[in-house]
CSV table of N, CA and C and ligand atoms in Angstrom, one decimal:
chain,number,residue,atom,x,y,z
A,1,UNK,N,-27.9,8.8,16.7
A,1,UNK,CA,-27.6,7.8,15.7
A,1,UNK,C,-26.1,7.7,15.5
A,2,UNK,N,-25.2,6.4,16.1
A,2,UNK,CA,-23.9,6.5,15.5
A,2,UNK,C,-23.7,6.3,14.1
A,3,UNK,N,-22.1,6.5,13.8
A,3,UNK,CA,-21.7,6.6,12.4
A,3,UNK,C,-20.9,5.4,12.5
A,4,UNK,N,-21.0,5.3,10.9
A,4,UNK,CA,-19.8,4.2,10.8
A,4,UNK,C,-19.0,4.7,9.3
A,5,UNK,N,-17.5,4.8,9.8
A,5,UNK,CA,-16.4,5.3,8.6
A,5,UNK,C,-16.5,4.0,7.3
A,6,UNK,N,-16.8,4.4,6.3
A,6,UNK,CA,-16.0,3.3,5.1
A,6,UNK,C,-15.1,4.3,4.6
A,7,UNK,N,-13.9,4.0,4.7
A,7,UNK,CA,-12.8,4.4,4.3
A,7,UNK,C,-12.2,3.6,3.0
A,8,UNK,N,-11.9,4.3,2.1
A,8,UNK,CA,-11.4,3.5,0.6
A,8,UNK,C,-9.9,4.2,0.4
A,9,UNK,N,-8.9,3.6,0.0
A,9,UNK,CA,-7.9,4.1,-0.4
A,9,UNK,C,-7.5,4.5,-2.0
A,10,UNK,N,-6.0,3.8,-2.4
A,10,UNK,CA,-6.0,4.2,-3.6
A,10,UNK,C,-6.3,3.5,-4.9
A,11,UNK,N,-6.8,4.5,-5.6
A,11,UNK,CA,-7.5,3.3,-7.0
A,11,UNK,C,-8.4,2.8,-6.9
A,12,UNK,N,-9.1,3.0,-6.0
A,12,UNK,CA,-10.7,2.6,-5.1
A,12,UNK,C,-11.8,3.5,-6.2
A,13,UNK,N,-11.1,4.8,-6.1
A,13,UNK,CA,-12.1,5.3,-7.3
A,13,UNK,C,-12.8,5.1,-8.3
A,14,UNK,N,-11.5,4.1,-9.3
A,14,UNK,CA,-11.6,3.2,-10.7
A,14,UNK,C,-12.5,2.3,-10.4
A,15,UNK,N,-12.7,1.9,-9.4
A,15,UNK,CA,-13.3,0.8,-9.2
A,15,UNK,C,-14.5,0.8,-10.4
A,16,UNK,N,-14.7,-0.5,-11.3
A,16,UNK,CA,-15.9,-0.4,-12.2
A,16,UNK,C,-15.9,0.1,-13.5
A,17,UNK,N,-14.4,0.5,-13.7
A,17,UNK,CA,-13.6,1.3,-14.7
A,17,UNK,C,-12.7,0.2,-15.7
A,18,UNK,N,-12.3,-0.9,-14.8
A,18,UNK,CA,-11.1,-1.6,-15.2
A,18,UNK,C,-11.2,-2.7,-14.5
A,19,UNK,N,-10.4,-3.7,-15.0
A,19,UNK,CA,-10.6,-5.3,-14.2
A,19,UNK,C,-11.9,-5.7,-13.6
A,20,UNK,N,-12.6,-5.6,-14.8
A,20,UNK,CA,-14.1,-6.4,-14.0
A,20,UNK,C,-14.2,-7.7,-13.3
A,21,UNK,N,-13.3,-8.3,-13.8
A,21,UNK,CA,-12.5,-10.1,-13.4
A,21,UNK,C,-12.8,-10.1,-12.1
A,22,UNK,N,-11.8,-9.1,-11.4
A,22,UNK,CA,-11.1,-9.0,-10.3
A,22,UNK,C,-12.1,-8.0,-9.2
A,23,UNK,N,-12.4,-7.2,-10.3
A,23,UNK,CA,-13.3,-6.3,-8.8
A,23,UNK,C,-14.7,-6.1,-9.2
A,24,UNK,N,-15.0,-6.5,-10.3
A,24,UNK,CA,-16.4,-6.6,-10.5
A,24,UNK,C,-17.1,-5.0,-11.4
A,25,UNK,N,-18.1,-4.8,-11.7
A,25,UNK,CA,-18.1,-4.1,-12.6
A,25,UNK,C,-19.1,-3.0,-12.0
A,26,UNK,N,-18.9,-3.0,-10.7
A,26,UNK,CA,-19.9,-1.7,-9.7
A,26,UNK,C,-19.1,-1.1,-9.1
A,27,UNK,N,-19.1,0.9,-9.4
A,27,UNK,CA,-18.7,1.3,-9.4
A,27,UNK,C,-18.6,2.0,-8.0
A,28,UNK,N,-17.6,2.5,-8.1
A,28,UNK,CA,-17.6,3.2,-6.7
A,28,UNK,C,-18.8,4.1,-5.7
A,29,UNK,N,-19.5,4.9,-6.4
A,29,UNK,CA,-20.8,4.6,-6.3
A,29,UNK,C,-22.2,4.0,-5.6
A,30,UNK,N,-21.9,3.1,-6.6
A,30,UNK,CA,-22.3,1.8,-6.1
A,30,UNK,C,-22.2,1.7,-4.8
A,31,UNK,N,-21.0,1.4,-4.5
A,31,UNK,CA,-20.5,1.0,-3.2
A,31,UNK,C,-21.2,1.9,-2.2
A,32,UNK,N,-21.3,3.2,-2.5
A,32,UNK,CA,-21.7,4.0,-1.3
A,32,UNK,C,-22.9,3.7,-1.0
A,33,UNK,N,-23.7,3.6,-2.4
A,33,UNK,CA,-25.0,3.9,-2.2
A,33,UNK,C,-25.6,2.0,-1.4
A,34,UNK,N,-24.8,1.3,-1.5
A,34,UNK,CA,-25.0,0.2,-1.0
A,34,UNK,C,-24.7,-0.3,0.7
A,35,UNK,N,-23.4,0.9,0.9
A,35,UNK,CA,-23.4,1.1,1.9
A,35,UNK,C,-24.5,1.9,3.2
A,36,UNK,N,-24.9,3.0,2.0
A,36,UNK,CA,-26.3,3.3,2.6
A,36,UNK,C,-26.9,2.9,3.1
A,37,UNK,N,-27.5,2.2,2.2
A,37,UNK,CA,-28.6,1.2,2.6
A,37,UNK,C,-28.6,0.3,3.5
A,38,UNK,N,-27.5,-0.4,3.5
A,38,UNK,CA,-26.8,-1.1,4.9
A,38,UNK,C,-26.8,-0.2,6.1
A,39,UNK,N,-26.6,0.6,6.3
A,39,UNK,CA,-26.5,1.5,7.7
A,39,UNK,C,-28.0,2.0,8.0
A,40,UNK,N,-28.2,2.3,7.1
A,40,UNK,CA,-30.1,2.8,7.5
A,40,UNK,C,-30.7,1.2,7.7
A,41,UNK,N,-30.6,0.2,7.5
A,41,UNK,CA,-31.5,-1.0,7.9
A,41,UNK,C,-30.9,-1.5,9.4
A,42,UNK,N,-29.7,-0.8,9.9
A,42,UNK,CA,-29.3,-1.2,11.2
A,42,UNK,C,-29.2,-0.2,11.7
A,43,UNK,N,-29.8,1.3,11.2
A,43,UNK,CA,-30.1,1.9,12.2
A,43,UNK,C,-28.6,3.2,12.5
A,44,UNK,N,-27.6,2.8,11.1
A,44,UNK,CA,-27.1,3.7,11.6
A,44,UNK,C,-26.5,4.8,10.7
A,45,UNK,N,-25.5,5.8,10.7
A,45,UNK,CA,-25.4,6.8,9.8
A,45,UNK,C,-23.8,6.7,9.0
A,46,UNK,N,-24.2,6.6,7.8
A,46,UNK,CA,-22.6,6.4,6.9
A,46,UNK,C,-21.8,7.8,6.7
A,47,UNK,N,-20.1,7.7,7.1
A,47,UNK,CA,-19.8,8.7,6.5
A,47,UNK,C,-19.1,7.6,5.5
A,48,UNK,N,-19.0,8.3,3.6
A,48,UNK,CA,-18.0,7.5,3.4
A,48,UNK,C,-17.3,8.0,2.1
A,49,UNK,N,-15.8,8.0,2.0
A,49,UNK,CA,-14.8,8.7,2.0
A,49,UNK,C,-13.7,7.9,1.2
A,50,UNK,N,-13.2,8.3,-0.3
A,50,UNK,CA,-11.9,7.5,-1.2
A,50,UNK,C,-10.8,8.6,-0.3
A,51,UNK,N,-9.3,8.3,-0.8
A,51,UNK,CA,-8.8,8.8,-1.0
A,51,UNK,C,-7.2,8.3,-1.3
A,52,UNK,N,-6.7,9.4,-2.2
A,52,UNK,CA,-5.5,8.2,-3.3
A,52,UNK,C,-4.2,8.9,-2.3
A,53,UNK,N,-4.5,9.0,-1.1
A,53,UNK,CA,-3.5,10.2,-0.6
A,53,UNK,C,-2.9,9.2,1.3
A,54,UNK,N,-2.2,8.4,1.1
A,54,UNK,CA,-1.9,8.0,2.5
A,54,UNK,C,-2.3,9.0,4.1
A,55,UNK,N,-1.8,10.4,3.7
A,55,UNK,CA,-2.2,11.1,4.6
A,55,UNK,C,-3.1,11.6,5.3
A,56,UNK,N,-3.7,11.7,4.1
A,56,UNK,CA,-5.6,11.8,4.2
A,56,UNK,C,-6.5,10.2,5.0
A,57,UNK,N,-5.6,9.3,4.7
A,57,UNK,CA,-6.0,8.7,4.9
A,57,UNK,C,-6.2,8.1,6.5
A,58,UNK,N,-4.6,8.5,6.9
A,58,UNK,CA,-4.5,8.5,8.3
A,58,UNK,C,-5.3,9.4,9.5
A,59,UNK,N,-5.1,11.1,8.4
A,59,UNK,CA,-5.8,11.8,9.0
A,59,UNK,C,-7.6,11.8,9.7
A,60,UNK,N,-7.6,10.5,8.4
A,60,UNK,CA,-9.6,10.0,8.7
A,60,UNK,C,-9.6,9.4,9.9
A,61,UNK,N,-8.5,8.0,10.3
A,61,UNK,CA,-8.2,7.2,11.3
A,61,UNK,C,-8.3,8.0,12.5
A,62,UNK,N,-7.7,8.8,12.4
A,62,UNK,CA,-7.3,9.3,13.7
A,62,UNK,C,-8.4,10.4,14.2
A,63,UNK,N,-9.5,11.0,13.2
A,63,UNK,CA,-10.7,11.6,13.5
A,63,UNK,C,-11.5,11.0,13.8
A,64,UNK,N,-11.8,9.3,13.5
A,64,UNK,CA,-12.3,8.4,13.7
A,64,UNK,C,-12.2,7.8,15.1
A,65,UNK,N,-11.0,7.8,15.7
A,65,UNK,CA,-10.4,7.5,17.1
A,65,UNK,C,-11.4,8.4,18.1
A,66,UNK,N,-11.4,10.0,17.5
A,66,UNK,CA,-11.4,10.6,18.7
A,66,UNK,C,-13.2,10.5,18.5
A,67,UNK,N,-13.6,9.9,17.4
A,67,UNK,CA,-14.9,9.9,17.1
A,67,UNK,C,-15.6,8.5,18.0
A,68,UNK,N,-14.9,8.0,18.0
A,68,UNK,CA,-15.3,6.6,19.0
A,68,UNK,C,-15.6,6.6,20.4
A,69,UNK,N,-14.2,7.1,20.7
A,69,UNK,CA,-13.9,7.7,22.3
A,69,UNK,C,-14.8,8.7,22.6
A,70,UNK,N,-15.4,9.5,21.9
A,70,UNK,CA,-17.0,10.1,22.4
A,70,UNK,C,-17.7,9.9,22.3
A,71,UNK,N,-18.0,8.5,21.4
A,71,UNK,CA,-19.3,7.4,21.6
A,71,UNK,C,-20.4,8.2,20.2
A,72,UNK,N,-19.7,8.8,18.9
A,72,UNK,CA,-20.6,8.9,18.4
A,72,UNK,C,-20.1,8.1,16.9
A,73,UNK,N,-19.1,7.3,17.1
A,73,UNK,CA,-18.8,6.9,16.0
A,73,UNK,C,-18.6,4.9,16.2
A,74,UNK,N,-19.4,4.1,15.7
A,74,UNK,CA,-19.1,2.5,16.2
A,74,UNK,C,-17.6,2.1,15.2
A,75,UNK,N,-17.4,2.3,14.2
A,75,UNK,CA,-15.9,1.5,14.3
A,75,UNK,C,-15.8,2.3,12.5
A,76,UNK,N,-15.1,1.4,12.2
A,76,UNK,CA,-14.5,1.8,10.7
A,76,UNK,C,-14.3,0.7,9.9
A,77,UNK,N,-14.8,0.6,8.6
A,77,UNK,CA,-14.4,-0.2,7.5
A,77,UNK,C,-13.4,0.3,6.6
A,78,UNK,N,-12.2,-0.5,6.3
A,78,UNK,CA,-11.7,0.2,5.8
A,78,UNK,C,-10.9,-0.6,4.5
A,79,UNK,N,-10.8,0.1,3.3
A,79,UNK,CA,-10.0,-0.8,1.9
A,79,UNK,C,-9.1,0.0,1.8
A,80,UNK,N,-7.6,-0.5,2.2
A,80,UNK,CA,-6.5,0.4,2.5
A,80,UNK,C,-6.1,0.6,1.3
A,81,UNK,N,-6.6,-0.5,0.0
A,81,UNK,CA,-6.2,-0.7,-1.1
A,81,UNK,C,-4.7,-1.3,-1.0
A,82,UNK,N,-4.1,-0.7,-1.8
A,82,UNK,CA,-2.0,-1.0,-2.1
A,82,UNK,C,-1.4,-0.9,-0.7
A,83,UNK,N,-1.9,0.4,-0.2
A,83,UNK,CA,-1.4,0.5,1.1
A,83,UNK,C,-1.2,0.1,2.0
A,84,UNK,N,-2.5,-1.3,2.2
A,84,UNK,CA,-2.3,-2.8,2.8
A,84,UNK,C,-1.2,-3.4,3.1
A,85,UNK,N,-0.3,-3.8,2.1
A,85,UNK,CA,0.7,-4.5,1.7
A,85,UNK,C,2.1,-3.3,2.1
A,86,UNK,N,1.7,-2.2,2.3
A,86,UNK,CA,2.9,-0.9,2.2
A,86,UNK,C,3.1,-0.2,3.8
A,87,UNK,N,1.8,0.0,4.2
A,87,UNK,CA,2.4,1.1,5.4
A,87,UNK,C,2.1,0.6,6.4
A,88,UNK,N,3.6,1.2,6.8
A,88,UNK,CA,3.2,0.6,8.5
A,88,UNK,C,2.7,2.3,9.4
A,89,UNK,N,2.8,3.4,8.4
A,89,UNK,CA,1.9,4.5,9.0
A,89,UNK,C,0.7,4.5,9.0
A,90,UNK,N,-0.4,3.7,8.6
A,90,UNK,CA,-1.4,3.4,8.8
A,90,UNK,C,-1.5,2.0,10.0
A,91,UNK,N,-0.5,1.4,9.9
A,91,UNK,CA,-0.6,0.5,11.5
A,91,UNK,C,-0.5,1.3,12.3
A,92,UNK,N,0.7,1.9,12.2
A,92,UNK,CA,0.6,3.3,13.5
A,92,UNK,C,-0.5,3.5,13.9
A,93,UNK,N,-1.3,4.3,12.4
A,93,UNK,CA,-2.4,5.3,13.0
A,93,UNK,C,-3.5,4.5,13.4
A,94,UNK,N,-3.8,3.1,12.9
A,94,UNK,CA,-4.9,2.4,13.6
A,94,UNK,C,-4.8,2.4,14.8
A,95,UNK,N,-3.8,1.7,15.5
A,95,UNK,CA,-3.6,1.2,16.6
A,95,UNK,C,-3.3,2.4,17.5
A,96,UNK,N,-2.5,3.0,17.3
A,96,UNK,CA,-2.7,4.9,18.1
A,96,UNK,C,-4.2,5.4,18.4
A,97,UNK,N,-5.0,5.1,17.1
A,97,UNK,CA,-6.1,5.5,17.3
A,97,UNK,C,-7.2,4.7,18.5
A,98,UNK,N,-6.7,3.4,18.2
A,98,UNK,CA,-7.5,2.5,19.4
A,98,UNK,C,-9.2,2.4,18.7
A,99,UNK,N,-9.4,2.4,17.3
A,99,UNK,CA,-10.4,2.3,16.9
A,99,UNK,C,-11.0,1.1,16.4
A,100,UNK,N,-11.8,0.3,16.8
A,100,UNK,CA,-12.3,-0.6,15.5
A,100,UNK,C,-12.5,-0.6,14.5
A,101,UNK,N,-11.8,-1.5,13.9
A,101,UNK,CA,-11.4,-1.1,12.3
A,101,UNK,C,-11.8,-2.7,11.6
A,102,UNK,N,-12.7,-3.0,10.5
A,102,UNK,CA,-12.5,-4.4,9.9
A,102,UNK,C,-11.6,-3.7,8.3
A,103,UNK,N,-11.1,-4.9,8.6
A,103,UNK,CA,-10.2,-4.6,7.1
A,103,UNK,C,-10.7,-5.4,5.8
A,104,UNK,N,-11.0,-4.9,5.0
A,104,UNK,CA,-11.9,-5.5,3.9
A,104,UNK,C,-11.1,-5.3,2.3
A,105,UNK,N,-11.3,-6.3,1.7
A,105,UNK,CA,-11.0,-6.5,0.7
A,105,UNK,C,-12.2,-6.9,-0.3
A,106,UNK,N,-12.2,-6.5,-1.6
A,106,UNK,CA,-13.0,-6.9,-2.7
A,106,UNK,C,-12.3,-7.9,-3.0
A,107,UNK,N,-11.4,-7.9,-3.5
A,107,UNK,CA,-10.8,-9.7,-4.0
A,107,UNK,C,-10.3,-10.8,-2.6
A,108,UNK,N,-10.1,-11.7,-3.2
A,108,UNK,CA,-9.7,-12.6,-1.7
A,108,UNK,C,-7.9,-12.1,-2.0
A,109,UNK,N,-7.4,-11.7,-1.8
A,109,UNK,CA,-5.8,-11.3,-1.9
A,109,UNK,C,-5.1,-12.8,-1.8
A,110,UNK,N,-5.5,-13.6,-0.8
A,110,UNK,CA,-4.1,-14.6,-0.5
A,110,UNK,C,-4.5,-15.7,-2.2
A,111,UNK,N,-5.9,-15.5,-2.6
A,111,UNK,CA,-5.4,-16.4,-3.6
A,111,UNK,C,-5.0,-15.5,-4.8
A,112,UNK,N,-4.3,-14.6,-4.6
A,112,UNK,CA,-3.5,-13.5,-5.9
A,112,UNK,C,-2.0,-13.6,-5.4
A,113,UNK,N,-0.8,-12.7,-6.0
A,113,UNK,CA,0.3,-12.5,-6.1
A,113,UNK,C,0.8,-12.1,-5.0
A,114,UNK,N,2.0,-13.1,-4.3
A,114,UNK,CA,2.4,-12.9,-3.2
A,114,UNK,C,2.6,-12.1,-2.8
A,115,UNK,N,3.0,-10.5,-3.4
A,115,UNK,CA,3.0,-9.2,-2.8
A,115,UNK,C,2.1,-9.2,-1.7
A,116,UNK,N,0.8,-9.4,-2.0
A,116,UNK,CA,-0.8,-9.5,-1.3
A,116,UNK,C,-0.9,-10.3,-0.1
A,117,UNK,N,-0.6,-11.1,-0.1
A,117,UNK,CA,-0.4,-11.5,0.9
A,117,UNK,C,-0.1,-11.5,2.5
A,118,UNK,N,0.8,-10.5,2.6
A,118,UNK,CA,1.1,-9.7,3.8
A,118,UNK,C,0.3,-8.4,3.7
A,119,UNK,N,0.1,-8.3,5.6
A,119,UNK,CA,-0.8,-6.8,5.7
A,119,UNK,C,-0.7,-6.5,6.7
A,120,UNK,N,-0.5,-4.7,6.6
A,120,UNK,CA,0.3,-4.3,7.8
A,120,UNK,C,-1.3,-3.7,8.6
A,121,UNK,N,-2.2,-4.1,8.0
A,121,UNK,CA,-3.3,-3.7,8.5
A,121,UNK,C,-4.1,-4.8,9.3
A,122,UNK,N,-4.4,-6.0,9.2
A,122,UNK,CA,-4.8,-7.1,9.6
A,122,UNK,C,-3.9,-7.0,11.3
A,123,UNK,N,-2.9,-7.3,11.7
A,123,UNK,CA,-2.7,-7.5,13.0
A,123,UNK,C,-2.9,-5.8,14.0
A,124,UNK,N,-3.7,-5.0,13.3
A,124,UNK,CA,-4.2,-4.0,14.4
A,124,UNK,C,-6.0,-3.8,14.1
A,125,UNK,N,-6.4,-4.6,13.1
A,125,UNK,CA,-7.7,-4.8,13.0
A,125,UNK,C,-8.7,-5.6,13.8
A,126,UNK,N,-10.0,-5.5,13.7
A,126,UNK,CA,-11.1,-6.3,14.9
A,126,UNK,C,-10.8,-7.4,14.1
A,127,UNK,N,-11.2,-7.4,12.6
A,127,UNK,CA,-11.5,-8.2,11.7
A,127,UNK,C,-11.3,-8.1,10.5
A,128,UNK,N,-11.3,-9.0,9.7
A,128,UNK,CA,-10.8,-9.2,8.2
A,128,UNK,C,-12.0,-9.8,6.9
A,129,UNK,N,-11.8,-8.9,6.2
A,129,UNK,CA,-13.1,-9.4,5.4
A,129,UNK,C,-12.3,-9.3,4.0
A,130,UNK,N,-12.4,-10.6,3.1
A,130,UNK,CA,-11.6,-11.0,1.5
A,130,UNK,C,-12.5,-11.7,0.7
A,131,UNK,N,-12.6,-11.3,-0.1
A,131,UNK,CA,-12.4,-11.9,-1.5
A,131,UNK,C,-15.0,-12.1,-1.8
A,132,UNK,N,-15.4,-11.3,-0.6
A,132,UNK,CA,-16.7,-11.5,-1.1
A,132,UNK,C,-17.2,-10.2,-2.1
A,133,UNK,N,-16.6,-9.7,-3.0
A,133,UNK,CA,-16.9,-8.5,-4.1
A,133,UNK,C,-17.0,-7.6,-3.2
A,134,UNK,N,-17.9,-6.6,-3.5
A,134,UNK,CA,-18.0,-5.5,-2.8
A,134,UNK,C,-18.9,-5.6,-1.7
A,135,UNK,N,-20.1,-7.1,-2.0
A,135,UNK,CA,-20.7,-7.3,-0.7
A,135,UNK,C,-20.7,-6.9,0.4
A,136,UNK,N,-18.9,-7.6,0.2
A,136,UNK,CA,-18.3,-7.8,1.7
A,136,UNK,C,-18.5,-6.6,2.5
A,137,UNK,N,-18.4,-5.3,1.6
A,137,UNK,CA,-19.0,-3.6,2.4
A,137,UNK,C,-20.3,-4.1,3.3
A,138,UNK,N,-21.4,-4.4,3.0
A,138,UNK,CA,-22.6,-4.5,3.4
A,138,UNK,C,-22.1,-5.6,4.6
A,139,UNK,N,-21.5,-7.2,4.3
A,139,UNK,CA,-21.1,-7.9,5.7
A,139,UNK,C,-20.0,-7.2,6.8
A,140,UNK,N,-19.4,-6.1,6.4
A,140,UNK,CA,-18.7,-5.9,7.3
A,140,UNK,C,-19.8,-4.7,8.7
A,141,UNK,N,-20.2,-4.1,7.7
A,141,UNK,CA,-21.2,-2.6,8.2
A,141,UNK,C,-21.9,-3.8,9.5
A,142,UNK,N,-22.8,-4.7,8.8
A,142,UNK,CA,-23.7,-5.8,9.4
A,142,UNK,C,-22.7,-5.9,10.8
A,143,UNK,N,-21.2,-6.7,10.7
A,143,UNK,CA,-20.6,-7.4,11.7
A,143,UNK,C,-20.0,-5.9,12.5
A,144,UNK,N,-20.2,-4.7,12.4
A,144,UNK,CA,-19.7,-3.6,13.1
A,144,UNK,C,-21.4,-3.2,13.8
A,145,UNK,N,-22.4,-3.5,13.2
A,145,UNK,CA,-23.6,-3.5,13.8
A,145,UNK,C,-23.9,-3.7,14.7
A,146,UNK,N,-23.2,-5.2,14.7
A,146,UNK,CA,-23.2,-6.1,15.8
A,146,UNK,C,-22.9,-5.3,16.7
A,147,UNK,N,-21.8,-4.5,16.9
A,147,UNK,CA,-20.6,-4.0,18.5
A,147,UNK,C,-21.6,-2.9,18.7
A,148,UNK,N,-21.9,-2.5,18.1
A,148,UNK,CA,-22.9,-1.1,18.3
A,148,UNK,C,-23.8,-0.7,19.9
B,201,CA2,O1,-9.3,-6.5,-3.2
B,201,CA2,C1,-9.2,-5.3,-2.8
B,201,CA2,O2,-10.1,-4.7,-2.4
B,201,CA2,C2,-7.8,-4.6,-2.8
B,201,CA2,O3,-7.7,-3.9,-1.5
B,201,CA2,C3,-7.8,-3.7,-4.0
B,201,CA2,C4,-6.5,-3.0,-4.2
B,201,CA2,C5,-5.3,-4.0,-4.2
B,201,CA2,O4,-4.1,-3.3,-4.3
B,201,CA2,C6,-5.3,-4.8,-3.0
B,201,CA2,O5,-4.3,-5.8,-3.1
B,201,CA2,C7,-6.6,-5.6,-2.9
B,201,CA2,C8,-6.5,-2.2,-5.6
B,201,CA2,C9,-7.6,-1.2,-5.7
B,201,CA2,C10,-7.6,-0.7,-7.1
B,201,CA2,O6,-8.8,-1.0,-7.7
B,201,CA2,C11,-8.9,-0.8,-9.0
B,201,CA2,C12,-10.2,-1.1,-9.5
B,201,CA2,C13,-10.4,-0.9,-10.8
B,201,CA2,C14,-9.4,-0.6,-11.7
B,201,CA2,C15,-8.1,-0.4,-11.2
B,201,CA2,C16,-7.9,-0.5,-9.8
């Protein structure tokens, strides 16, 4: 059975804590346990992972890389969080890595504060997923299903 990474960045944890408006009121949690469920109905196995630490974060990408290239891992979702908008060490490490990666967002960003707007993570990603709540975890798992 392959795996599929959901990767969360920083302030991902709060999620369900604060700004219900904006990110909805299910908690991180939630998320996993929804991601679950999504991977067992397509058959496949979740690893899934916060972290408020850029380098942790990289260090997942790149175990993810070598996790692909031996065919036990189908791709990675990933909420870079802030990071998005910030590192270009996480473009490095995607694209070094050579992994499939959809890049997912809980809010739609372009219709928020121009900061958001820009992402150093979209032009080394398969795909881009915004603004469908947390859903979007369960449509992305589904469209990484697909490559499987
Ligand atoms: O919409 C998204 O999923 C974001 O990646 C979330 C990031 C934000 O910086 C991006 O622009 C868009 C923020 C994650 C922090 O989430 C919180 C949730 C509840 C309370 C505080 C922060």
């Amino acid at each position: 059975m392959k795996t599929v990474l959901v990767l969360n960045g920083p302030n991902l944890n709060l999620l369900g804590t604060r700004e219900p408006a904006v990110y909805g009121s299910q908690t991180l949690a939630d998320v996993e346990a929804l991601c679950a469920k999504t991977c067992a109905a397509h058959g496949l196995q979740l690893d899934f992972r916060q972290s408020n630490h850029e380098g942790v974060l990289i260090d997942a990408i790149q175990e993810a890389g070598r996790a692909q290239a031996a065919g036990t891992l189908v791709g990675v979702v990933l909420n870079a969080g802030a990071y998005t908008h910030t590192s270009v060490a996480l473009h490095d490490a995607i694209k070094g890595a050579g992994v499939s990666l959809i890049e997912l967002h809980i809010s739609n960003v372009h219709a928020r504060e121009a900061f958001r707007h820009h992402s150093y993570i979209s032009p080394v990603a398969k795909a881009v997923m915004a603004g469908f709540g947390v859903k979007g975890y369960a449509l992305a798992i589904a469209g990484l299903a697909d490559l499987a």
